[in-house]
Short mmCIF file of C-alpha atoms in Angstrom, two decimals:
data_model
loop_
_atom_site.label_atom_id
_atom_site.label_comp_id
_atom_site.label_asym_id
_atom_site.label_seq_id
_atom_site.Cartn_x
_atom_site.Cartn_y
_atom_site.Cartn_z
CA MET A 1 0.00 0.00 0.00
CA GLY A 2 3.05 2.31 0.19
CA SER A 3 3.36 4.85 -2.57
CA SER A 4 6.28 3.24 -4.36
CA HIS A 5 4.35 2.30 -7.44
CA SER A 6 2.45 5.56 -7.34
CA LYS A 7 5.80 7.22 -7.94
CA SER A 8 6.41 5.58 -11.29
CA TYR A 9 2.82 6.28 -12.24
CA ARG A 10 3.34 9.91 -11.32
CA LEU A 11 6.43 10.17 -13.49
CA ALA A 12 4.60 8.57 -16.36
CA GLU A 13 1.83 11.07 -15.91
CA ASP A 14 4.31 13.96 -15.88
CA ILE A 15 5.67 12.81 -19.20
CA ARG A 16 2.29 12.19 -20.70
CA LYS A 17 0.57 15.41 -19.73
CA PRO A 18 3.18 18.02 -18.94
CA THR A 19 0.66 20.83 -18.86
CA ILE A 20 -1.49 19.63 -15.96
CA GLY A 21 -1.63 22.14 -13.18
CA THR A 22 1.12 24.31 -14.60
CA ALA A 23 -1.03 26.94 -16.25
CA SER A 24 -0.65 29.54 -13.57
CA LEU A 25 2.72 28.50 -12.24
CA SER A 26 5.84 30.17 -13.47
CA ALA A 27 7.98 27.81 -15.48
CA ASP A 28 10.37 27.98 -12.58
CA GLU A 29 7.89 26.02 -10.55
CA PRO A 30 7.54 22.31 -11.16
CA SER A 31 4.15 21.09 -12.26
CA THR A 32 1.85 20.11 -9.45
CA ASN A 33 1.16 16.58 -10.52
CA LYS A 34 0.06 14.54 -7.59
CA ARG A 35 0.85 11.08 -6.37
CA HIS A 36 -2.28 9.66 -7.94
CA HIS A 37 -2.85 6.33 -6.38
CA HIS A 38 -4.28 3.53 -8.45
CA GLY A 39 -7.77 2.60 -7.40
CA PHE A 40 -8.35 5.50 -5.02
CA ASP A 41 -11.53 4.85 -3.09
CA ALA A 42 -12.55 7.53 -0.61
CA ASP A 43 -15.16 5.27 0.94
CA ARG A 44 -12.67 2.51 1.67
CA ASP A 45 -10.12 5.00 3.02
CA ALA A 46 -12.65 6.68 5.31
CA LYS A 47 -13.63 3.29 6.75
CA LYS A 48 -9.98 2.39 7.24
CA ILE A 49 -9.32 5.58 9.21
CA HIS A 50 -12.47 5.03 11.23
CA SER A 51 -11.47 1.51 12.14
CA ALA A 52 -7.97 2.77 13.01
CA CYS A 53 -9.48 5.14 15.60
CA LYS A 54 -12.13 2.82 16.95
CA GLY A 55 -11.74 0.81 20.14
CA ALA A 56 -8.99 0.78 22.68
CA GLY A 57 -5.80 1.37 20.75
CA THR A 58 -5.17 3.55 17.71
CA ASP A 59 -3.75 1.88 14.61
CA GLU A 60 -1.22 4.56 13.60
CA LYS A 61 0.20 2.36 10.87
CA LYS A 62 -3.14 2.36 9.04
CA ILE A 63 -3.49 6.14 9.39
CA ILE A 64 0.01 6.70 7.98
CA GLU A 65 -0.64 4.27 5.15
CA VAL A 66 -3.78 6.04 3.97
CA LEU A 67 -2.78 9.66 4.45
CA SER A 68 0.76 9.48 3.09
CA SER A 69 -0.23 7.80 -0.15
CA ARG A 70 -3.01 10.20 -1.10
CA THR A 71 -2.96 13.63 -2.66
CA SER A 72 -4.25 16.65 -0.83
CA GLU A 73 -7.40 16.68 -2.99
CA GLN A 74 -8.02 12.99 -2.28
CA ARG A 75 -7.66 13.61 1.46
CA GLN A 76 -10.43 16.24 1.16
CA GLN A 77 -12.67 13.61 -0.42
CA ILE A 78 -11.86 11.15 2.39
CA LYS A 79 -12.85 13.82 4.94
CA GLN A 80 -16.18 14.43 3.19
CA LYS A 81 -16.88 10.71 2.95
CA TYR A 82 -16.02 10.25 6.64
CA LYS A 83 -18.48 12.98 7.62
CA ALA A 84 -21.18 11.41 5.45
CA LEU A 85 -20.62 7.94 6.91
CA TYR A 86 -20.17 8.78 10.59
CA SER A 87 -21.69 12.28 11.00
CA LYS A 88 -18.42 13.32 12.64
CA ASP A 89 -15.37 15.26 11.52
CA MET A 90 -12.42 13.03 10.80
CA GLU A 91 -10.09 15.70 12.22
CA GLU A 92 -11.91 15.68 15.54
CA ASP A 93 -11.70 11.91 15.85
CA LEU A 94 -8.01 11.92 14.97
CA LYS A 95 -7.36 14.82 17.34
CA SER A 96 -8.84 12.94 20.27
CA ASP A 97 -6.80 9.84 19.42
CA LEU A 98 -3.40 11.29 18.58
CA SER A 99 -0.98 13.63 20.29
CA GLY A 100 2.24 15.57 19.94
CA ASN A 101 4.04 16.18 16.68
CA PHE A 102 2.48 13.14 15.03
CA GLU A 103 -0.94 14.71 15.60
CA LYS A 104 0.33 18.04 14.19
CA ALA A 105 1.59 16.34 11.05
CA VAL A 106 -1.61 14.36 10.52
CA LEU A 107 -3.80 17.46 10.95
CA ALA A 108 -1.51 19.39 8.59
CA LEU A 109 -2.08 16.72 5.95
CA LEU A 110 -5.86 17.03 6.32
CA ASP A 111 -5.82 20.68 5.26
CA LEU A 112 -5.31 21.89 1.72
CA PRO A 113 -1.82 23.45 1.63
CA CYS A 114 -3.33 26.94 1.35
CA GLU A 115 -5.53 26.31 4.43
CA TYR A 116 -2.65 24.95 6.43
CA GLU A 117 -0.53 27.98 5.47
CA ALA A 118 -3.39 30.30 6.43
CA ARG A 119 -3.56 28.63 9.86
CA GLU A 120 0.22 28.95 10.27
CA LEU A 121 0.05 32.65 9.38
CA GLN A 122 -2.77 33.22 11.82
CA LYS A 123 -0.82 31.40 14.52
CA ALA A 124 2.20 33.60 13.74
CA MET A 125 0.14 36.73 14.41
CA LYS A 126 -2.14 35.59 17.21
CA GLY A 127 -1.53 36.67 20.78
CA ALA A 128 1.07 39.04 22.13
CA GLY A 129 4.13 38.58 19.93
CA THR A 130 4.39 38.14 16.18
CA ASP A 131 6.51 35.36 14.67
CA GLU A 132 8.02 37.43 11.86
CA SER A 133 10.29 34.63 10.67
CA LEU A 134 7.29 32.44 9.96
CA LEU A 135 5.48 35.24 8.10
CA ILE A 136 8.59 35.75 5.98
CA GLU A 137 9.12 32.05 5.31
CA ILE A 138 5.57 31.58 4.06
CA LEU A 139 4.84 34.88 2.31
CA CYS A 140 8.20 35.50 0.62
CA THR A 141 8.50 32.04 -0.97
CA ARG A 142 5.14 31.50 -2.68
CA ASN A 143 4.04 32.18 -6.25
CA ASN A 144 1.05 34.39 -7.14
CA LYS A 145 -1.50 31.60 -7.25
CA GLU A 146 -0.37 30.21 -3.89
CA ILE A 147 -0.66 33.66 -2.31
CA VAL A 148 -4.13 34.22 -3.78
CA ASN A 149 -5.24 30.77 -2.53
CA MET A 150 -3.80 31.53 0.89
CA LYS A 151 -5.65 34.85 1.13
CA GLU A 152 -8.91 33.14 0.14
CA ALA A 153 -8.35 30.34 2.66
CA TYR A 154 -7.58 32.89 5.38
CA LYS A 155 -10.84 34.71 4.67
CA ARG A 156 -12.77 31.43 4.61
CA LEU A 157 -11.29 30.07 7.85
CA PHE A 158 -11.09 33.23 9.97
CA ASP A 159 -13.46 35.61 8.20
CA LYS A 160 -10.67 38.17 8.22
CA ASP A 161 -8.51 39.80 5.62
CA LEU A 162 -4.93 38.50 5.59
CA GLU A 163 -3.47 41.76 4.36
CA SER A 164 -5.21 43.78 7.10
CA ASP A 165 -3.94 41.38 9.75
CA VAL A 166 -0.38 41.54 8.40
CA ARG A 167 -0.62 45.34 8.37
CA SER A 168 -1.77 45.52 11.96
CA ASP A 169 0.78 42.96 13.18
CA THR A 170 3.90 44.30 11.49
CA SER A 171 5.27 47.79 11.00
CA GLY A 172 7.81 49.85 9.13
CA SER A 173 9.90 48.37 6.35
CA LEU A 174 8.93 44.76 7.02
CA GLN A 175 5.26 45.67 6.75
CA LYS A 176 5.87 47.38 3.39
CA ILE A 177 7.63 44.42 1.80
CA LEU A 178 5.11 41.86 3.10
CA VAL A 179 2.16 43.93 1.88
CA THR A 180 3.85 44.28 -1.53
CA VAL A 181 4.38 40.51 -1.68
CA LEU A 182 0.72 39.96 -0.69
CA GLU A 183 -0.42 41.84 -3.80
CA ALA A 184 0.56 38.67 -5.68
CA SER A 185 1.56 40.65 -8.75
CA ARG A 186 4.92 39.08 -9.56
CA ASP A 187 5.57 38.83 -13.28
CA GLU A 188 5.54 35.11 -14.11
CA THR A 189 6.61 35.22 -17.74
CA GLN A 190 9.93 33.67 -18.68
CA GLN A 191 11.37 36.35 -20.96
CA VAL A 192 14.33 38.23 -19.59
CA ASN A 193 14.62 41.90 -20.45
CA ALA A 194 18.35 42.69 -20.28
CA GLU A 195 17.85 46.47 -20.33
CA LEU A 196 15.39 46.30 -17.45
CA ALA A 197 17.84 44.09 -15.53
CA GLU A 198 20.53 46.76 -15.90
CA GLN A 199 18.13 49.56 -15.02
CA ASP A 200 16.90 47.68 -11.92
CA ALA A 201 20.47 46.86 -10.90
CA ALA A 202 21.38 50.55 -11.16
CA ASP A 203 18.28 51.53 -9.14
CA LEU A 204 19.13 49.01 -6.43
CA TYR A 205 22.71 50.26 -6.34
CA LYS A 206 21.54 53.86 -6.01
CA ALA A 207 18.99 52.86 -3.38
CA GLY A 208 21.44 50.91 -1.27
CA GLU A 209 25.17 51.05 -1.69
CA GLY A 210 25.28 54.23 -3.70
CA ARG A 211 24.26 56.50 -0.88
CA TRP A 212 23.77 56.26 2.81
CA GLY A 213 20.34 55.06 3.95
CA THR A 214 18.63 52.38 1.96
CA GLU A 215 15.66 53.42 -0.14
CA GLU A 216 13.50 50.35 0.37
CA LEU A 217 10.95 51.13 -2.28
CA ALA A 218 13.29 50.19 -5.11
CA PHE A 219 14.11 46.90 -3.40
CA ASN A 220 10.44 46.14 -2.69
CA VAL A 221 9.28 46.69 -6.24
CA VAL A 222 12.12 44.75 -7.83
CA LEU A 223 12.20 41.82 -5.39
CA ALA A 224 8.43 41.38 -5.15
CA LYS A 225 7.32 42.12 -8.71
CA ARG A 226 9.96 40.87 -11.15
CA SER A 227 9.97 37.30 -12.41
CA TYR A 228 12.55 34.88 -11.02
CA PRO A 229 14.49 34.64 -14.34
CA GLN A 230 14.45 38.45 -14.57
CA LEU A 231 15.76 38.73 -11.00
CA ARG A 232 18.60 36.34 -11.73
CA ALA A 233 19.65 38.59 -14.62
CA THR A 234 19.33 41.63 -12.34
CA PHE A 235 21.55 40.06 -9.69
CA GLN A 236 24.25 39.37 -12.29
CA ALA A 237 24.00 42.94 -13.56
CA TYR A 238 24.15 44.17 -9.95
CA LYS A 239 27.38 42.31 -9.35
CA LYS A 240 28.88 44.00 -12.42
CA VAL A 241 27.83 47.47 -11.29
CA CYS A 242 28.67 47.00 -7.68
CA GLY A 243 31.45 44.44 -7.60
CA LYS A 244 29.66 42.35 -5.02
CA ASP A 245 26.68 40.06 -4.60
CA ILE A 246 23.31 41.57 -3.83
CA GLU A 247 23.20 39.49 -0.62
CA GLU A 248 26.33 41.24 0.68
CA SER A 249 24.77 44.66 0.07
CA ILE A 250 21.53 43.61 1.76
CA LYS A 251 23.47 42.37 4.78
CA SER A 252 25.46 45.58 5.08
CA GLU A 253 22.52 47.94 4.44
CA THR A 254 19.67 46.29 6.33
CA SER A 255 19.23 44.24 9.48
CA GLY A 256 16.72 42.17 11.42
CA ASP A 257 13.46 41.09 9.81
CA LEU A 258 13.83 43.30 6.74
CA GLU A 259 17.20 41.72 5.99
CA LYS A 260 15.65 38.29 6.45
CA ALA A 261 12.75 39.10 4.09
CA TYR A 262 15.04 40.47 1.37
CA LEU A 263 17.46 37.55 1.64
CA THR A 264 14.55 35.10 1.45
CA LEU A 265 13.23 36.76 -1.71
CA VAL A 266 16.71 36.72 -3.28
CA SER A 267 17.28 33.12 -2.24
CA CYS A 268 13.97 31.97 -3.76
CA ALA A 269 14.63 33.81 -7.01
CA LYS A 270 18.00 32.10 -7.26
CA ASP A 271 16.98 28.64 -6.11
CA CYS A 272 13.76 27.98 -4.22
CA PRO A 273 14.36 24.25 -3.57
CA GLY A 274 17.79 25.25 -2.24
CA TYR A 275 16.16 27.70 0.16
CA PHE A 276 13.91 24.97 1.59
CA ALA A 277 16.75 22.42 1.70
CA THR A 278 18.75 24.87 3.85
CA LEU A 279 15.77 25.49 6.10
CA LEU A 280 15.25 21.75 6.56
CA HIS A 281 18.92 21.28 7.36
CA LYS A 282 18.77 24.07 9.96
CA SER A 283 15.67 22.54 11.53
CA MET A 284 17.61 19.32 12.19
CA LYS A 285 21.06 20.67 12.94
CA GLY A 286 22.40 20.83 16.48
CA ALA A 287 20.86 19.60 19.69
CA GLY A 288 17.08 19.82 19.26
CA THR A 289 14.97 19.23 16.20
CA ASP A 290 12.49 21.88 15.10
CA GLU A 291 9.70 19.46 14.21
CA GLU A 292 7.24 22.20 13.32
CA THR A 293 9.43 23.53 10.51
CA LEU A 294 10.12 19.99 9.35
CA ILE A 295 6.40 19.16 9.22
CA ARG A 296 5.47 22.48 7.61
CA ILE A 297 7.94 22.19 4.74
CA LEU A 298 7.40 18.50 3.99
CA VAL A 299 3.61 18.85 4.05
CA THR A 300 3.31 22.10 2.09
CA ARG A 301 5.93 21.23 -0.55
CA ALA A 302 4.91 17.56 -0.94
CA GLU A 303 3.01 18.19 -4.14
CA SER A 304 5.11 20.97 -5.63
CA ASP A 305 8.88 20.98 -5.42
CA LEU A 306 9.68 18.26 -2.87
CA PRO A 307 11.59 16.12 -5.43
CA ALA A 308 13.80 19.12 -6.25
CA ILE A 309 14.27 19.89 -2.54
CA LYS A 310 15.37 16.28 -1.92
CA GLU A 311 17.86 16.50 -4.77
CA LYS A 312 19.24 19.81 -3.53
CA PHE A 313 19.53 18.48 0.03
CA GLN A 314 21.50 15.46 -1.18
CA GLN A 315 23.86 17.65 -3.27
CA THR A 316 24.48 20.15 -0.50
CA TYR A 317 24.73 17.95 2.57
CA LYS A 318 25.96 14.70 1.01
CA LYS A 319 23.20 12.67 2.59
CA SER A 320 19.59 12.11 1.69
CA LEU A 321 16.81 14.09 3.30
CA ALA A 322 15.26 10.77 4.34
CA GLU A 323 18.46 9.81 6.20
CA ALA A 324 18.48 13.16 8.00
CA VAL A 325 14.80 12.80 8.96
CA ARG A 326 15.34 9.21 10.05
CA SER A 327 18.16 10.13 12.41
CA ASP A 328 16.46 13.25 13.78
CA THR A 329 12.92 12.07 14.43
CA SER A 330 11.36 9.04 16.05
CA GLY A 331 8.20 7.01 16.45
CA ASP A 332 5.10 7.60 14.35
CA LEU A 333 6.20 11.06 13.26
CA ARG A 334 9.32 9.52 11.73
CA LYS A 335 7.26 6.87 9.96
CA LEU A 336 4.83 9.41 8.55
CA LEU A 337 7.52 11.84 7.34
CA LEU A 338 9.53 9.02 5.73
CA ALA A 339 6.37 7.83 3.98
CA LEU A 340 5.87 11.35 2.60
CA LEU A 341 9.46 11.41 1.38
CA HIS A 342 9.14 8.02 -0.25
#
């Protein structure tokens, strides 16, 4: 029941219909073909989950088997079927039966990625302090369609406007860049305009290095609105004008959350899977493991660029992402995450 054969099927499907799900993605983004599982049957899956939760003990193995081998859309169908069969929410039943990080991962899988991200954003802003790093990680790495879906999910789940909440929970320069990113108006064409790249590079130089006091507006417009291929050309042009990488200038001209937001935008334009591979590595490096980051990235990227992230992780750290997860997690969480990576 694992998803090993679904993998080959998925590859075959990629080859056969390369246009599925890519219409609104930039060509930088991989297509969103899912792990379609042969003979998907929502009814059978819902009954399996129900029997896994029934009685004295919980059958975690069964839960992992079903959830890890289905696409996000299929999991929505299983939830609907469960409700129809048992007049109860599958999430509620699982919540009362599971705990800890395994529960977090299972519940994350039951949301559509945009809903899960909306919940994470709300969590980042709820209460006294704001988790700016989380806002940056989610908002500065998504394409237009993902941002639009996230805003809609936020409205649907919390009956509030994401942009208004971000405005009231952040301030100054960070607020400006996040609000610009939330407009979801990045150019997603693939053509590179060399003249524009040089013009933008000159504007960024003037705004930052060229005179004291960074003029953020130029950075915001360029980093949030230009396409990824265009930005890569701009960064090369910048290096010519300035003699150093854009990251170095950002580090010397900005600090704190603004620096983090700019570096995230640059990093994603250069190599988004690389950005997530680094984040995953950081979440497992050192004494404790940051399971929340691990769960968030593996669940939200599972159906977009996870294969590319795995490849990048292997190249950079000379071990597979699965090996790293295996040595840094344990129990049912480990089993579930490894099944997602399979």
